[in-house]
XYZ file of N, CA and C in Angstrom:
306
model
N 55.429 -65.772 -1.021
C 54.027 -65.730 -0.648
C 53.170 -65.176 -1.797
N 53.704 -64.166 -2.457
C 52.982 -63.552 -3.555
C 52.816 -64.526 -4.721
N 53.828 -65.341 -4.984
C 53.757 -66.342 -6.058
C 52.704 -67.397 -5.769
N 52.585 -67.790 -4.503
C 51.584 -68.779 -4.099
C 50.190 -68.223 -4.351
N 49.954 -66.979 -3.984
C 48.653 -66.349 -4.204
C 48.326 -66.250 -5.690
N 49.324 -65.885 -6.504
C 49.106 -65.797 -7.945
C 48.788 -67.165 -8.532
N 49.490 -68.179 -8.049
C 49.244 -69.539 -8.531
C 47.842 -69.998 -8.158
N 47.452 -69.743 -6.924
C 46.116 -70.136 -6.475
C 45.036 -69.396 -7.261
N 45.274 -68.111 -7.514
C 44.323 -67.325 -8.290
C 44.228 -67.865 -9.719
N 45.366 -68.190 -10.313
C 45.381 -68.733 -11.675
C 44.640 -70.062 -11.739
N 44.860 -70.920 -10.761
C 44.173 -72.223 -10.731
C 42.676 -72.023 -10.586
N 42.274 -71.100 -9.717
C 40.849 -70.832 -9.523
C 40.231 -70.288 -10.820
N 40.926 -69.382 -11.487
C 40.419 -68.808 -12.735
C 40.313 -69.873 -13.824
N 41.301 -70.756 -13.892
C 41.241 -71.851 -14.873
C 40.022 -72.730 -14.620
N 39.733 -73.002 -13.356
C 38.549 -73.780 -13.011
C 37.275 -73.092 -13.453
N 37.229 -71.765 -13.280
C 36.054 -71.005 -13.710
C 35.898 -71.035 -15.227
N 37.007 -70.900 -15.930
C 36.975 -70.949 -17.397
C 36.534 -72.336 -17.870
N 37.038 -73.377 -17.219
C 36.669 -74.744 -17.584
C 35.161 -74.947 -17.427
N 34.592 -74.418 -16.356
C 33.152 -74.542 -16.131
C 32.351 -73.843 -17.224
N 32.871 -72.726 -17.712
C 32.184 -71.997 -18.778
C 32.095 -72.800 -20.068
N 33.119 -73.608 -20.345
C 33.192 -74.327 -21.608
C 32.708 -75.767 -21.522
N 32.347 -76.232 -20.346
C 31.813 -77.587 -20.234
C 30.425 -77.613 -20.838
N 30.154 -78.671 -21.562
C 28.846 -78.776 -22.200
C 27.748 -79.032 -21.175
N 28.096 -79.648 -20.076
C 27.101 -79.943 -19.061
C 26.151 -81.052 -19.475
N 26.445 -81.690 -20.582
C 25.570 -82.739 -21.084
C 26.036 -84.094 -20.571
N 25.086 -84.922 -20.295
C 25.345 -86.266 -19.825
C 24.827 -87.211 -20.910
N 25.744 -87.876 -21.611
C 25.363 -88.723 -22.742
C 24.431 -89.852 -22.305
N 24.689 -90.451 -21.154
C 23.834 -91.547 -20.672
C 22.427 -91.040 -20.394
N 22.351 -89.896 -19.737
C 21.050 -89.306 -19.412
C 20.297 -88.943 -20.687
N 20.967 -88.272 -21.598
C 20.316 -87.870 -22.848
C 19.838 -89.081 -23.642
N 20.683 -90.110 -23.714
C 20.326 -91.314 -24.464
C 19.107 -91.987 -23.860
N 19.135 -92.215 -22.553
C 18.020 -92.899 -21.882
C 16.729 -92.085 -21.996
N 16.815 -90.788 -21.740
C 15.613 -89.951 -21.765
C 15.009 -89.841 -23.166
N 15.823 -89.956 -24.208
C 15.340 -89.831 -25.579
C 14.817 -91.147 -26.164
N 14.975 -92.253 -25.435
C 14.529 -93.547 -25.954
C 13.013 -93.632 -26.011
N 12.534 -94.358 -27.006
C 11.113 -94.658 -27.085
C 10.795 -95.663 -25.977
N 9.556 -95.683 -25.495
C 9.211 -96.553 -24.363
C 9.572 -98.028 -24.554
N 9.422 -98.562 -25.765
C 9.737 -99.982 -25.941
C 11.242 -100.233 -25.823
N 12.075 -99.238 -26.154
C 13.515 -99.394 -25.959
C 13.888 -99.204 -24.486
N 13.195 -98.287 -23.806
C 13.417 -98.133 -22.365
C 13.075 -99.432 -21.639
N 12.018 -100.077 -22.116
C 11.600 -101.347 -21.517
C 12.710 -102.385 -21.673
N 13.324 -102.448 -22.848
C 14.431 -103.367 -23.097
C 15.603 -103.059 -22.167
N 15.961 -101.793 -22.053
C 17.077 -101.396 -21.190
C 16.765 -101.724 -19.737
N 15.581 -101.393 -19.290
C 15.201 -101.667 -17.894
C 15.197 -103.162 -17.610
N 14.687 -103.948 -18.544
C 14.691 -105.401 -18.364
C 16.120 -105.906 -18.237
N 16.988 -105.464 -19.153
C 18.381 -105.913 -19.132
C 19.105 -105.433 -17.877
N 18.710 -104.258 -17.370
C 19.337 -103.698 -16.167
C 18.775 -104.304 -14.888
N 17.719 -105.129 -15.017
C 17.112 -105.742 -13.838
C 16.212 -104.796 -13.064
N 15.719 -103.780 -13.737
C 14.832 -102.817 -13.086
C 13.385 -103.244 -13.253
N 12.490 -102.504 -12.623
C 11.074 -102.864 -12.629
C 10.305 -102.068 -13.669
N 9.070 -102.458 -13.893
C 8.191 -101.825 -14.880
C 8.064 -100.324 -14.624
N 8.024 -99.912 -13.385
C 7.834 -98.502 -13.052
C 8.978 -97.618 -13.542
N 10.159 -98.211 -13.736
C 11.312 -97.432 -14.168
C 11.203 -96.978 -15.625
N 10.373 -97.649 -16.397
C 10.244 -97.328 -17.825
C 9.730 -95.906 -18.023
N 8.839 -95.464 -17.165
C 8.255 -94.127 -17.318
C 9.081 -93.040 -16.625
N 10.173 -93.433 -15.966
C 10.993 -92.466 -15.250
C 12.093 -91.900 -16.147
N 12.497 -90.666 -15.869
C 13.656 -90.079 -16.530
C 14.912 -90.534 -15.808
N 16.036 -90.462 -16.493
C 17.317 -90.915 -15.946
C 17.623 -90.238 -14.614
N 17.390 -88.925 -14.540
C 17.718 -88.189 -13.328
C 16.825 -88.552 -12.153
N 15.703 -89.228 -12.408
C 14.808 -89.663 -11.338
C 15.198 -91.025 -10.767
N 16.107 -91.719 -11.433
C 16.565 -93.024 -10.959
C 17.543 -92.857 -9.809
N 17.623 -93.859 -8.958
C 18.633 -93.867 -7.902
C 20.000 -94.117 -8.529
N 21.048 -93.802 -7.801
C 22.406 -93.927 -8.334
C 22.691 -95.356 -8.800
N 22.317 -96.356 -8.004
C 22.576 -97.749 -8.406
C 21.738 -98.141 -9.625
N 20.549 -97.557 -9.778
C 19.719 -97.819 -10.950
C 20.330 -97.163 -12.194
N 20.884 -95.973 -12.020
C 21.556 -95.297 -13.135
C 22.750 -96.110 -13.612
N 23.514 -96.626 -12.666
C 24.674 -97.444 -13.025
C 24.241 -98.693 -13.773
N 23.133 -99.300 -13.338
C 22.610 -100.488 -14.023
C 22.169 -100.144 -15.439
N 21.555 -98.982 -15.625
C 21.136 -98.531 -16.956
C 22.355 -98.315 -17.842
N 23.387 -97.686 -17.302
C 24.607 -97.439 -18.076
C 25.260 -98.754 -18.485
N 25.310 -99.726 -17.557
C 25.870 -101.044 -17.909
C 25.041 -101.697 -19.000
N 23.729 -101.618 -18.899
C 22.851 -102.219 -19.907
C 23.047 -101.545 -21.260
N 23.136 -100.228 -21.279
C 23.373 -99.509 -22.532
C 24.697 -99.925 -23.158
N 25.738 -100.030 -22.339
C 27.054 -100.442 -22.846
C 27.032 -101.861 -23.394
N 26.345 -102.767 -22.693
C 26.288 -104.159 -23.142
C 25.492 -104.293 -24.437
N 24.407 -103.573 -24.552
C 23.604 -103.635 -25.771
C 24.367 -102.985 -26.928
N 25.096 -101.933 -26.646
C 25.928 -101.307 -27.677
C 27.008 -102.270 -28.151
N 27.615 -103.013 -27.221
C 28.631 -104.004 -27.589
C 28.012 -105.126 -28.416
N 26.809 -105.552 -28.059
C 26.118 -106.585 -28.820
C 25.850 -106.119 -30.244
N 25.453 -104.880 -30.387
C 25.127 -104.334 -31.706
C 26.320 -104.396 -32.657
N 27.514 -104.332 -32.117
C 28.711 -104.394 -32.963
C 28.862 -105.757 -33.636
N 28.266 -106.795 -33.043
C 28.375 -108.145 -33.597
C 27.239 -108.486 -34.557
N 26.210 -107.678 -34.592
C 25.062 -107.960 -35.441
C 25.330 -107.505 -36.871
N 24.784 -108.249 -37.841
C 24.928 -107.806 -39.227
C 24.160 -106.497 -39.448
N 24.528 -105.775 -40.505
C 23.873 -104.503 -40.805
C 22.373 -104.677 -40.958
N 21.983 -105.735 -41.622
C 20.556 -105.930 -41.900
C 20.209 -107.400 -41.733
N 19.114 -107.631 -41.032
C 18.575 -108.980 -40.886
C 17.282 -109.051 -41.688
N 17.059 -110.157 -42.338
C 15.872 -110.332 -43.170
C 14.840 -111.184 -42.444
N 13.590 -110.845 -42.604
C 12.512 -111.627 -41.998
C 12.490 -113.028 -42.588
N 12.953 -113.174 -43.813
C 12.973 -114.490 -44.452
C 14.006 -115.420 -43.792
N 14.906 -114.860 -42.996
C 15.877 -115.692 -42.282
C 15.204 -116.619 -41.280
N 13.954 -116.330 -40.933
C 13.260 -117.152 -39.944
C 12.761 -118.464 -40.532
N 12.739 -118.574 -41.832
C 12.255 -119.781 -42.502
C 13.430 -120.657 -42.922
N 13.310 -121.911 -42.616
C 14.341 -122.864 -43.020
C 13.740 -123.726 -44.120
N 14.341 -123.614 -45.252
C 13.864 -124.411 -46.377
C 14.842 -125.555 -46.590
N 14.333 -126.733 -46.453
C 15.172 -127.905 -46.665
C 14.399 -128.859 -47.551
N 14.795 -128.927 -48.782
C 14.083 -129.777 -49.747
C 14.500 -131.230 -49.642
N 15.494 -131.509 -48.813
C 15.982 -132.878 -48.696
C 15.231 -133.686 -47.654
N 14.306 -133.061 -46.927
C 13.563 -133.793 -45.899
C 12.559 -134.701 -46.575
N 12.584 -135.980 -46.248
C 11.684 -136.959 -46.866
C 10.736 -137.469 -45.792
N 9.510 -137.625 -46.194
C 8.521 -138.181 -45.281
C 8.612 -139.708 -45.339
N 8.532 -140.334 -44.196
C 8.555 -141.800 -44.132
C 7.188 -142.370 -43.983
């Protein structure tokens, strides 16, 4: 019986110590809240949320809205991995000197 009590006390103390060392930070919340409004707009659009969500903080969103934001952030992050380091504005112009007028 004494060993059970010691074990339970040790487990409880470990839980208390773990709480002391947890950062308490939420990466999704911090990322969303720190975004500039035009990036929040992109995330909200991709998440299927409404215009009103752009001015809201992450913690003010409903649970299903938060999940949608997290999915959108993950998908945009995955997309970014496929993009080149730098895109040039001149890439928008197609120069073809072989086109002949009839």
